[in-house]
């Protein structure tokens, strides 16, 4: 009898310990690929195009009532109301998750004023947890956004989950994470930093300026070779390899590697009369 009562007491104690919801992060994905929480990644983009960001949280505690829980994401680069147009709900979102976008005083909770654009997904059913031995299966929910960055360089996304233990947001709320960076309404959140860079393009093909192609009667005391070249990537340094040879249409004798668009021929003067040179 004592053993039976002890077992019952242990059972009730276990149930009591689940008297609150417990959100836990399960996965983070960028464009379908798993990434770590609180991490950074580099993306090459020739132009700013949309990316897909998805997180999954599950409830490892008691049930959280309908529309009294949510997965939130914030975008520190989106600092204007019009930037709400740069983010949208993704098709990978769980079907029972309602979607909302906020900026400024549209937001509630936390500081009550969203400094950046934020979105929230709310389960319109109870977010099921492991609330008893009768219902031991917890629920996981996906929140996915399609977002178009508005700048090259660092683009941050913060994300978190909140679950109320009673209907409405006025009671006790449990968060994941409980430390870290702050989101748009000053609540702790995880983050992903995406460093967006342009792919490096090859320089355009140089063209000979002096002497120009097939130029005749060039001085045997020609002091230097000059050419022009442009690069699609502003600010990139361009280095050259110059090949120069007499009577060879495919010169393979390298005479210099200048960083500018000219090269002295002083070491090769005077040139020979009645001779074709190629470079």
PDB file of C-alpha atoms in Angstrom:
ATOM      1  CA  UNK A   1       0.000   0.000   0.000  1.00  0.00           C
ATOM      2  CA  UNK A   2       2.825   2.400   0.886  1.00  0.00           C
ATOM      3  CA  UNK A   3       4.543   1.617  -2.421  1.00  0.00           C
ATOM      4  CA  UNK A   4       1.258   2.295  -4.293  1.00  0.00           C
ATOM      5  CA  UNK A   5       0.782   5.656  -2.545  1.00  0.00           C
ATOM      6  CA  UNK A   6       4.396   6.592  -3.297  1.00  0.00           C
ATOM      7  CA  UNK A   7       3.879   5.792  -6.964  1.00  0.00           C
ATOM      8  CA  UNK A   8       0.724   7.955  -7.043  1.00  0.00           C
ATOM      9  CA  UNK A   9       2.542  10.792  -5.311  1.00  0.00           C
ATOM     10  CA  UNK A  10       5.382  10.555  -7.833  1.00  0.00           C
ATOM     11  CA  UNK A  11       2.854  10.633 -10.691  1.00  0.00           C
ATOM     12  CA  UNK A  12       1.070  13.712  -9.333  1.00  0.00           C
ATOM     13  CA  UNK A  13       4.413  15.391  -8.677  1.00  0.00           C
ATOM     14  CA  UNK A  14       5.440  14.794 -12.305  1.00  0.00           C
ATOM     15  CA  UNK A  15       2.156  16.221 -13.595  1.00  0.00           C
ATOM     16  CA  UNK A  16       2.461  19.247 -11.338  1.00  0.00           C
ATOM     17  CA  UNK A  17       5.946  19.945 -12.713  1.00  0.00           C
ATOM     18  CA  UNK A  18       4.367  20.342 -16.177  1.00  0.00           C
ATOM     19  CA  UNK A  19       1.949  23.053 -15.022  1.00  0.00           C
ATOM     20  CA  UNK A  20       3.511  25.572 -17.380  1.00  0.00           C
ATOM     21  CA  UNK A  21       4.318  25.603 -21.074  1.00  0.00           C
ATOM     22  CA  UNK A  22       7.936  25.130 -22.133  1.00  0.00           C
ATOM     23  CA  UNK A  23       8.964  26.351 -25.604  1.00  0.00           C
ATOM     24  CA  UNK A  24      12.138  24.824 -27.049  1.00  0.00           C
ATOM     25  CA  UNK A  25      13.911  25.625 -30.310  1.00  0.00           C
ATOM     26  CA  UNK A  26      14.234  22.579 -32.561  1.00  0.00           C
ATOM     27  CA  UNK A  27      15.697  23.815 -35.843  1.00  0.00           C
ATOM     28  CA  UNK A  28      16.743  26.852 -37.883  1.00  0.00           C
ATOM     29  CA  UNK A  29      16.949  26.842 -41.683  1.00  0.00           C
ATOM     30  CA  UNK A  30      18.026  29.357 -44.304  1.00  0.00           C
ATOM     31  CA  UNK A  31      16.955  28.544 -47.863  1.00  0.00           C
ATOM     32  CA  UNK A  32      16.283  24.975 -46.772  1.00  0.00           C
ATOM     33  CA  UNK A  33      19.700  24.406 -45.177  1.00  0.00           C
ATOM     34  CA  UNK A  34      20.201  23.981 -41.443  1.00  0.00           C
ATOM     35  CA  UNK A  35      22.135  26.702 -39.631  1.00  0.00           C
ATOM     36  CA  UNK A  36      23.095  27.050 -35.989  1.00  0.00           C
ATOM     37  CA  UNK A  37      21.312  29.350 -33.572  1.00  0.00           C
ATOM     38  CA  UNK A  38      23.186  32.552 -32.753  1.00  0.00           C
ATOM     39  CA  UNK A  39      25.417  32.185 -35.789  1.00  0.00           C
ATOM     40  CA  UNK A  40      26.491  33.997 -38.938  1.00  0.00           C
ATOM     41  CA  UNK A  41      26.622  33.009 -42.587  1.00  0.00           C
ATOM     42  CA  UNK A  42      27.851  34.625 -45.804  1.00  0.00           C
ATOM     43  CA  UNK A  43      25.695  34.747 -48.948  1.00  0.00           C
ATOM     44  CA  UNK A  44      26.750  35.884 -52.420  1.00  0.00           C
ATOM     45  CA  UNK A  45      24.083  37.820 -54.333  1.00  0.00           C
ATOM     46  CA  UNK A  46      24.606  39.600 -57.644  1.00  0.00           C
ATOM     47  CA  UNK A  47      21.359  41.454 -56.846  1.00  0.00           C
ATOM     48  CA  UNK A  48      19.262  41.576 -53.678  1.00  0.00           C
ATOM     49  CA  UNK A  49      16.789  38.707 -53.970  1.00  0.00           C
ATOM     50  CA  UNK A  50      14.469  36.980 -51.517  1.00  0.00           C
ATOM     51  CA  UNK A  51      15.626  34.368 -49.020  1.00  0.00           C
ATOM     52  CA  UNK A  52      13.595  31.859 -47.019  1.00  0.00           C
ATOM     53  CA  UNK A  53      14.047  31.695 -43.250  1.00  0.00           C
ATOM     54  CA  UNK A  54      12.354  29.035 -41.136  1.00  0.00           C
ATOM     55  CA  UNK A  55      12.391  28.049 -37.466  1.00  0.00           C
ATOM     56  CA  UNK A  56      10.656  25.257 -35.569  1.00  0.00           C
ATOM     57  CA  UNK A  57       9.740  25.322 -31.883  1.00  0.00           C
ATOM     58  CA  UNK A  58       7.995  22.655 -29.802  1.00  0.00           C
ATOM     59  CA  UNK A  59       6.187  22.723 -26.483  1.00  0.00           C
ATOM     60  CA  UNK A  60       7.777  20.420 -23.895  1.00  0.00           C
ATOM     61  CA  UNK A  61       5.503  21.547 -21.069  1.00  0.00           C
ATOM     62  CA  UNK A  62       1.791  22.017 -20.463  1.00  0.00           C
ATOM     63  CA  UNK A  63      -0.614  23.150 -23.200  1.00  0.00           C
ATOM     64  CA  UNK A  64      -0.539  26.838 -24.144  1.00  0.00           C
ATOM     65  CA  UNK A  65      -4.007  28.251 -24.997  1.00  0.00           C
ATOM     66  CA  UNK A  66      -4.964  29.320 -28.518  1.00  0.00           C
ATOM     67  CA  UNK A  67      -3.590  32.687 -29.664  1.00  0.00           C
ATOM     68  CA  UNK A  68      -1.739  33.033 -26.360  1.00  0.00           C
ATOM     69  CA  UNK A  69       1.570  31.876 -27.774  1.00  0.00           C
ATOM     70  CA  UNK A  70       3.721  32.829 -30.698  1.00  0.00           C
ATOM     71  CA  UNK A  71       6.926  32.689 -32.678  1.00  0.00           C
ATOM     72  CA  UNK A  72       8.294  36.173 -33.309  1.00  0.00           C
ATOM     73  CA  UNK A  73      10.921  37.416 -35.766  1.00  0.00           C
ATOM     74  CA  UNK A  74      12.439  40.893 -36.002  1.00  0.00           C
ATOM     75  CA  UNK A  75      14.499  42.584 -38.709  1.00  0.00           C
ATOM     76  CA  UNK A  76      16.807  45.372 -37.431  1.00  0.00           C
ATOM     77  CA  UNK A  77      17.552  46.480 -41.017  1.00  0.00           C
ATOM     78  CA  UNK A  78      13.861  47.260 -41.593  1.00  0.00           C
ATOM     79  CA  UNK A  79      13.434  50.561 -39.768  1.00  0.00           C
ATOM     80  CA  UNK A  80      10.470  52.020 -41.624  1.00  0.00           C
ATOM     81  CA  UNK A  81       6.785  51.156 -41.940  1.00  0.00           C
ATOM     82  CA  UNK A  82       7.180  50.622 -45.712  1.00  0.00           C
ATOM     83  CA  UNK A  83       9.716  47.854 -45.040  1.00  0.00           C
ATOM     84  CA  UNK A  84       6.837  45.594 -44.012  1.00  0.00           C
ATOM     85  CA  UNK A  85       6.524  44.954 -47.743  1.00  0.00           C
ATOM     86  CA  UNK A  86       9.921  43.206 -47.723  1.00  0.00           C
ATOM     87  CA  UNK A  87       8.724  40.242 -45.663  1.00  0.00           C
ATOM     88  CA  UNK A  88       5.864  37.773 -46.102  1.00  0.00           C
ATOM     89  CA  UNK A  89       4.578  34.498 -44.704  1.00  0.00           C
ATOM     90  CA  UNK A  90       6.227  31.441 -46.265  1.00  0.00           C
ATOM     91  CA  UNK A  91       4.362  28.355 -47.424  1.00  0.00           C
ATOM     92  CA  UNK A  92       6.373  26.208 -44.989  1.00  0.00           C
ATOM     93  CA  UNK A  93       4.510  27.696 -42.014  1.00  0.00           C
ATOM     94  CA  UNK A  94       2.337  25.309 -39.986  1.00  0.00           C
ATOM     95  CA  UNK A  95      -1.295  25.608 -41.110  1.00  0.00           C
ATOM     96  CA  UNK A  96      -2.699  26.534 -37.701  1.00  0.00           C
ATOM     97  CA  UNK A  97      -0.301  29.463 -37.276  1.00  0.00           C
ATOM     98  CA  UNK A  98      -1.850  32.919 -37.853  1.00  0.00           C
ATOM     99  CA  UNK A  99       0.501  35.568 -39.245  1.00  0.00           C
ATOM    100  CA  UNK A 100       0.830  39.245 -38.271  1.00  0.00           C
ATOM    101  CA  UNK A 101       3.216  42.085 -39.184  1.00  0.00           C
ATOM    102  CA  UNK A 102       3.999  45.044 -36.927  1.00  0.00           C
ATOM    103  CA  UNK A 103       5.958  48.268 -36.872  1.00  0.00           C
ATOM    104  CA  UNK A 104       6.076  51.048 -34.298  1.00  0.00           C
ATOM    105  CA  UNK A 105       3.034  51.321 -32.032  1.00  0.00           C
ATOM    106  CA  UNK A 106       1.257  48.488 -33.889  1.00  0.00           C
ATOM    107  CA  UNK A 107       3.154  46.051 -31.671  1.00  0.00           C
ATOM    108  CA  UNK A 108       2.193  45.048 -28.162  1.00  0.00           C
ATOM    109  CA  UNK A 109       4.078  43.379 -25.339  1.00  0.00           C
ATOM    110  CA  UNK A 110       7.651  44.045 -24.335  1.00  0.00           C
ATOM    111  CA  UNK A 111       8.460  47.714 -24.742  1.00  0.00           C
ATOM    112  CA  UNK A 112       5.185  48.092 -26.663  1.00  0.00           C
ATOM    113  CA  UNK A 113       6.802  49.883 -29.605  1.00  0.00           C
ATOM    114  CA  UNK A 114       8.580  47.939 -32.362  1.00  0.00           C
ATOM    115  CA  UNK A 115      11.800  49.713 -33.331  1.00  0.00           C
ATOM    116  CA  UNK A 116      12.026  47.533 -36.443  1.00  0.00           C
ATOM    117  CA  UNK A 117       9.620  45.465 -38.504  1.00  0.00           C
ATOM    118  CA  UNK A 118       8.589  42.328 -36.645  1.00  0.00           C
ATOM    119  CA  UNK A 119       6.297  39.431 -37.521  1.00  0.00           C
ATOM    120  CA  UNK A 120       4.472  37.035 -35.238  1.00  0.00           C
ATOM    121  CA  UNK A 121       2.942  33.607 -35.763  1.00  0.00           C
ATOM    122  CA  UNK A 122       0.234  32.517 -33.291  1.00  0.00           C
ATOM    123  CA  UNK A 123      -1.215  29.017 -32.930  1.00  0.00           C
ATOM    124  CA  UNK A 124      -4.977  29.442 -33.396  1.00  0.00           C
ATOM    125  CA  UNK A 125      -5.477  26.132 -31.573  1.00  0.00           C
ATOM    126  CA  UNK A 126      -3.994  25.184 -28.235  1.00  0.00           C
ATOM    127  CA  UNK A 127      -0.269  24.638 -28.637  1.00  0.00           C
ATOM    128  CA  UNK A 128      -0.215  21.106 -27.248  1.00  0.00           C
ATOM    129  CA  UNK A 129       2.425  20.046 -24.761  1.00  0.00           C
ATOM    130  CA  UNK A 130       3.177  16.947 -22.736  1.00  0.00           C
ATOM    131  CA  UNK A 131       0.398  17.646 -20.265  1.00  0.00           C
ATOM    132  CA  UNK A 132      -0.374  14.153 -18.966  1.00  0.00           C
ATOM    133  CA  UNK A 133       0.247  10.451 -19.442  1.00  0.00           C
ATOM    134  CA  UNK A 134      -3.034  10.435 -21.409  1.00  0.00           C
ATOM    135  CA  UNK A 135      -1.707  13.026 -23.919  1.00  0.00           C
ATOM    136  CA  UNK A 136       2.080  12.562 -23.944  1.00  0.00           C
ATOM    137  CA  UNK A 137       2.695  13.930 -27.436  1.00  0.00           C
ATOM    138  CA  UNK A 138       3.986  17.474 -27.724  1.00  0.00           C
ATOM    139  CA  UNK A 139       3.392  19.727 -30.716  1.00  0.00           C
ATOM    140  CA  UNK A 140       5.978  21.386 -32.923  1.00  0.00           C
ATOM    141  CA  UNK A 141       5.201  24.386 -35.114  1.00  0.00           C
ATOM    142  CA  UNK A 142       7.054  25.888 -38.067  1.00  0.00           C
ATOM    143  CA  UNK A 143       7.275  29.595 -38.818  1.00  0.00           C
ATOM    144  CA  UNK A 144       8.651  30.566 -42.224  1.00  0.00           C
ATOM    145  CA  UNK A 145       9.156  33.945 -43.861  1.00  0.00           C
ATOM    146  CA  UNK A 146      10.225  35.011 -47.319  1.00  0.00           C
ATOM    147  CA  UNK A 147      12.291  38.137 -46.863  1.00  0.00           C
ATOM    148  CA  UNK A 148      14.113  40.423 -49.299  1.00  0.00           C
ATOM    149  CA  UNK A 149      17.144  42.143 -47.724  1.00  0.00           C
ATOM    150  CA  UNK A 150      17.368  45.875 -48.389  1.00  0.00           C
ATOM    151  CA  UNK A 151      21.142  46.206 -48.246  1.00  0.00           C
ATOM    152  CA  UNK A 152      24.463  44.488 -48.781  1.00  0.00           C
ATOM    153  CA  UNK A 153      26.583  43.795 -45.719  1.00  0.00           C
ATOM    154  CA  UNK A 154      25.168  42.580 -42.414  1.00  0.00           C
ATOM    155  CA  UNK A 155      21.498  41.589 -42.375  1.00  0.00           C
ATOM    156  CA  UNK A 156      20.227  40.302 -39.014  1.00  0.00           C
ATOM    157  CA  UNK A 157      17.151  38.252 -38.165  1.00  0.00           C
ATOM    158  CA  UNK A 158      16.156  37.739 -34.520  1.00  0.00           C
ATOM    159  CA  UNK A 159      13.672  35.065 -33.460  1.00  0.00           C
ATOM    160  CA  UNK A 160      12.109  33.674 -30.285  1.00  0.00           C
ATOM    161  CA  UNK A 161       9.074  31.853 -28.935  1.00  0.00           C
ATOM    162  CA  UNK A 162       6.668  32.855 -26.147  1.00  0.00           C
ATOM    163  CA  UNK A 163       3.932  30.748 -24.510  1.00  0.00           C
ATOM    164  CA  UNK A 164       1.345  31.905 -21.997  1.00  0.00           C
ATOM    165  CA  UNK A 165       0.124  29.462 -19.376  1.00  0.00           C
ATOM    166  CA  UNK A 166      -3.429  30.821 -19.410  1.00  0.00           C
ATOM    167  CA  UNK A 167      -5.677  32.354 -22.018  1.00  0.00           C
ATOM    168  CA  UNK A 168      -4.506  35.848 -22.922  1.00  0.00           C
ATOM    169  CA  UNK A 169      -1.126  37.507 -22.471  1.00  0.00           C
ATOM    170  CA  UNK A 170      -1.830  38.973 -19.036  1.00  0.00           C
ATOM    171  CA  UNK A 171      -0.588  36.012 -16.996  1.00  0.00           C
ATOM    172  CA  UNK A 172       2.683  34.156 -16.735  1.00  0.00           C
ATOM    173  CA  UNK A 173       4.623  33.883 -20.007  1.00  0.00           C
ATOM    174  CA  UNK A 174       7.495  31.493 -20.705  1.00  0.00           C
ATOM    175  CA  UNK A 175      10.129  32.447 -23.277  1.00  0.00           C
ATOM    176  CA  UNK A 176      12.810  30.732 -25.308  1.00  0.00           C
ATOM    177  CA  UNK A 177      15.521  32.004 -25.116  1.00  0.00           C
ATOM    178  CA  UNK A 178      15.880  33.577 -21.684  1.00  0.00           C
ATOM    179  CA  UNK A 179      19.050  35.491 -22.536  1.00  0.00           C
ATOM    180  CA  UNK A 180      20.828  36.794 -25.618  1.00  0.00           C
ATOM    181  CA  UNK A 181      20.291  39.736 -27.948  1.00  0.00           C
ATOM    182  CA  UNK A 182      17.139  41.877 -27.801  1.00  0.00           C
ATOM    183  CA  UNK A 183      14.458  41.969 -30.471  1.00  0.00           C
ATOM    184  CA  UNK A 184      12.274  44.806 -31.789  1.00  0.00           C
ATOM    185  CA  UNK A 185      10.296  45.097 -28.550  1.00  0.00           C
ATOM    186  CA  UNK A 186      13.292  44.524 -26.248  1.00  0.00           C
ATOM    187  CA  UNK A 187      12.705  40.836 -25.449  1.00  0.00           C
ATOM    188  CA  UNK A 188      15.528  38.259 -25.466  1.00  0.00           C
ATOM    189  CA  UNK A 189      15.941  36.444 -28.789  1.00  0.00           C
ATOM    190  CA  UNK A 190      18.190  34.226 -30.860  1.00  0.00           C
ATOM    191  CA  UNK A 191      19.785  35.699 -33.983  1.00  0.00           C
ATOM    192  CA  UNK A 192      21.150  34.873 -37.412  1.00  0.00           C
ATOM    193  CA  UNK A 193      23.560  37.343 -39.020  1.00  0.00           C
ATOM    194  CA  UNK A 194      23.655  37.088 -42.807  1.00  0.00           C
ATOM    195  CA  UNK A 195      26.569  38.844 -44.499  1.00  0.00           C
ATOM    196  CA  UNK A 196      25.478  39.555 -48.063  1.00  0.00           C
ATOM    197  CA  UNK A 197      28.234  40.180 -50.587  1.00  0.00           C
ATOM    198  CA  UNK A 198      28.387  40.615 -54.331  1.00  0.00           C
ATOM    199  CA  UNK A 199      30.239  37.877 -56.238  1.00  0.00           C
ATOM    200  CA  UNK A 200      33.554  39.040 -57.644  1.00  0.00           C
ATOM    201  CA  UNK A 201      33.374  39.576 -61.414  1.00  0.00           C
ATOM    202  CA  UNK A 202      36.273  39.168 -63.804  1.00  0.00           C
ATOM    203  CA  UNK A 203      37.660  42.383 -65.350  1.00  0.00           C
ATOM    204  CA  UNK A 204      36.510  43.303 -68.832  1.00  0.00           C
ATOM    205  CA  UNK A 205      38.847  42.400 -71.654  1.00  0.00           C
ATOM    206  CA  UNK A 206      41.649  44.996 -71.968  1.00  0.00           C
ATOM    207  CA  UNK A 207      42.217  46.779 -75.267  1.00  0.00           C
ATOM    208  CA  UNK A 208      45.512  48.090 -76.611  1.00  0.00           C
ATOM    209  CA  UNK A 209      45.796  51.856 -76.737  1.00  0.00           C
ATOM    210  CA  UNK A 210      49.453  52.571 -77.596  1.00  0.00           C
ATOM    211  CA  UNK A 211      50.471  51.034 -79.834  1.00  0.00           C
ATOM    212  CA  UNK A 212      47.024  50.043 -81.088  1.00  0.00           C
ATOM    213  CA  UNK A 213      46.323  46.817 -82.980  1.00  0.00           C
ATOM    214  CA  UNK A 214      48.108  46.539 -86.345  1.00  0.00           C
ATOM    215  CA  UNK A 215      49.739  49.939 -85.948  1.00  0.00           C
ATOM    216  CA  UNK A 216      52.584  50.461 -88.423  1.00  0.00           C
ATOM    217  CA  UNK A 217      55.727  52.596 -88.362  1.00  0.00           C
ATOM    218  CA  UNK A 218      56.014  52.415 -84.599  1.00  0.00           C
ATOM    219  CA  UNK A 219      59.174  54.041 -83.269  1.00  0.00           C
ATOM    220  CA  UNK A 220      62.012  51.674 -82.386  1.00  0.00           C
ATOM    221  CA  UNK A 221      62.326  53.778 -79.245  1.00  0.00           C
ATOM    222  CA  UNK A 222      58.776  53.134 -78.088  1.00  0.00           C
ATOM    223  CA  UNK A 223      59.022  53.885 -74.361  1.00  0.00           C
ATOM    224  CA  UNK A 224      56.082  51.909 -73.017  1.00  0.00           C
ATOM    225  CA  UNK A 225      52.978  49.846 -73.715  1.00  0.00           C
ATOM    226  CA  UNK A 226      49.630  51.402 -72.759  1.00  0.00           C
ATOM    227  CA  UNK A 227      46.193  49.834 -72.523  1.00  0.00           C
ATOM    228  CA  UNK A 228      42.737  50.401 -71.087  1.00  0.00           C
ATOM    229  CA  UNK A 229      40.720  48.054 -68.893  1.00  0.00           C
ATOM    230  CA  UNK A 230      37.587  48.366 -66.748  1.00  0.00           C
ATOM    231  CA  UNK A 231      36.187  46.210 -63.951  1.00  0.00           C
ATOM    232  CA  UNK A 232      32.473  45.649 -63.257  1.00  0.00           C
ATOM    233  CA  UNK A 233      33.133  45.744 -59.495  1.00  0.00           C
ATOM    234  CA  UNK A 234      33.774  49.313 -58.406  1.00  0.00           C
ATOM    235  CA  UNK A 235      36.791  49.686 -56.181  1.00  0.00           C
ATOM    236  CA  UNK A 236      38.453  46.391 -57.104  1.00  0.00           C
ATOM    237  CA  UNK A 237      42.197  46.357 -57.727  1.00  0.00           C
ATOM    238  CA  UNK A 238      43.226  44.908 -61.084  1.00  0.00           C
ATOM    239  CA  UNK A 239      46.653  43.389 -61.774  1.00  0.00           C
ATOM    240  CA  UNK A 240      47.992  42.423 -65.188  1.00  0.00           C
ATOM    241  CA  UNK A 241      50.440  40.031 -66.816  1.00  0.00           C
ATOM    242  CA  UNK A 242      52.059  41.388 -69.962  1.00  0.00           C
ATOM    243  CA  UNK A 243      53.574  39.147 -72.646  1.00  0.00           C
ATOM    244  CA  UNK A 244      55.736  40.658 -75.415  1.00  0.00           C
ATOM    245  CA  UNK A 245      57.634  38.956 -78.220  1.00  0.00           C
ATOM    246  CA  UNK A 246      58.883  39.490 -81.748  1.00  0.00           C
ATOM    247  CA  UNK A 247      57.491  37.522 -84.689  1.00  0.00           C
ATOM    248  CA  UNK A 248      55.237  35.351 -82.480  1.00  0.00           C
ATOM    249  CA  UNK A 249      51.461  35.759 -82.811  1.00  0.00           C
ATOM    250  CA  UNK A 250      51.000  34.035 -79.441  1.00  0.00           C
ATOM    251  CA  UNK A 251      53.647  35.619 -77.243  1.00  0.00           C
ATOM    252  CA  UNK A 252      54.504  33.667 -74.105  1.00  0.00           C
ATOM    253  CA  UNK A 253      57.426  35.710 -72.810  1.00  0.00           C
ATOM    254  CA  UNK A 254      56.196  37.536 -69.729  1.00  0.00           C
ATOM    255  CA  UNK A 255      57.854  40.926 -69.276  1.00  0.00           C
ATOM    256  CA  UNK A 256      55.971  42.233 -66.240  1.00  0.00           C
ATOM    257  CA  UNK A 257      53.033  42.150 -63.842  1.00  0.00           C
ATOM    258  CA  UNK A 258      52.045  45.796 -63.391  1.00  0.00           C
ATOM    259  CA  UNK A 259      49.124  46.995 -61.278  1.00  0.00           C
ATOM    260  CA  UNK A 260      48.602  49.981 -63.567  1.00  0.00           C
ATOM    261  CA  UNK A 261      47.691  50.175 -67.256  1.00  0.00           C
ATOM    262  CA  UNK A 262      51.165  50.756 -68.680  1.00  0.00           C
ATOM    263  CA  UNK A 263      54.543  49.039 -68.721  1.00  0.00           C
ATOM    264  CA  UNK A 264      57.972  50.430 -69.571  1.00  0.00           C
ATOM    265  CA  UNK A 265      59.903  48.929 -72.502  1.00  0.00           C
ATOM    266  CA  UNK A 266      63.228  50.555 -71.589  1.00  0.00           C
ATOM    267  CA  UNK A 267      64.912  47.168 -71.097  1.00  0.00           C
ATOM    268  CA  UNK A 268      64.018  46.119 -74.643  1.00  0.00           C
ATOM    269  CA  UNK A 269      65.082  49.200 -76.588  1.00  0.00           C
ATOM    270  CA  UNK A 270      65.852  49.829 -79.258  1.00  0.00           C
ATOM    271  CA  UNK A 271      63.362  47.626 -81.046  1.00  0.00           C
ATOM    272  CA  UNK A 272      64.385  46.057 -84.326  1.00  0.00           C
ATOM    273  CA  UNK A 273      63.544  47.628 -87.640  1.00  0.00           C
ATOM    274  CA  UNK A 274      61.196  45.815 -90.023  1.00  0.00           C
ATOM    275  CA  UNK A 275      60.014  43.495 -87.249  1.00  0.00           C
ATOM    276  CA  UNK A 276      56.510  42.649 -86.078  1.00  0.00           C
ATOM    277  CA  UNK A 277      55.979  42.627 -82.310  1.00  0.00           C
ATOM    278  CA  UNK A 278      53.052  41.075 -80.510  1.00  0.00           C
ATOM    279  CA  UNK A 279      51.752  41.699 -76.992  1.00  0.00           C
TER     280      UNK A 279
END
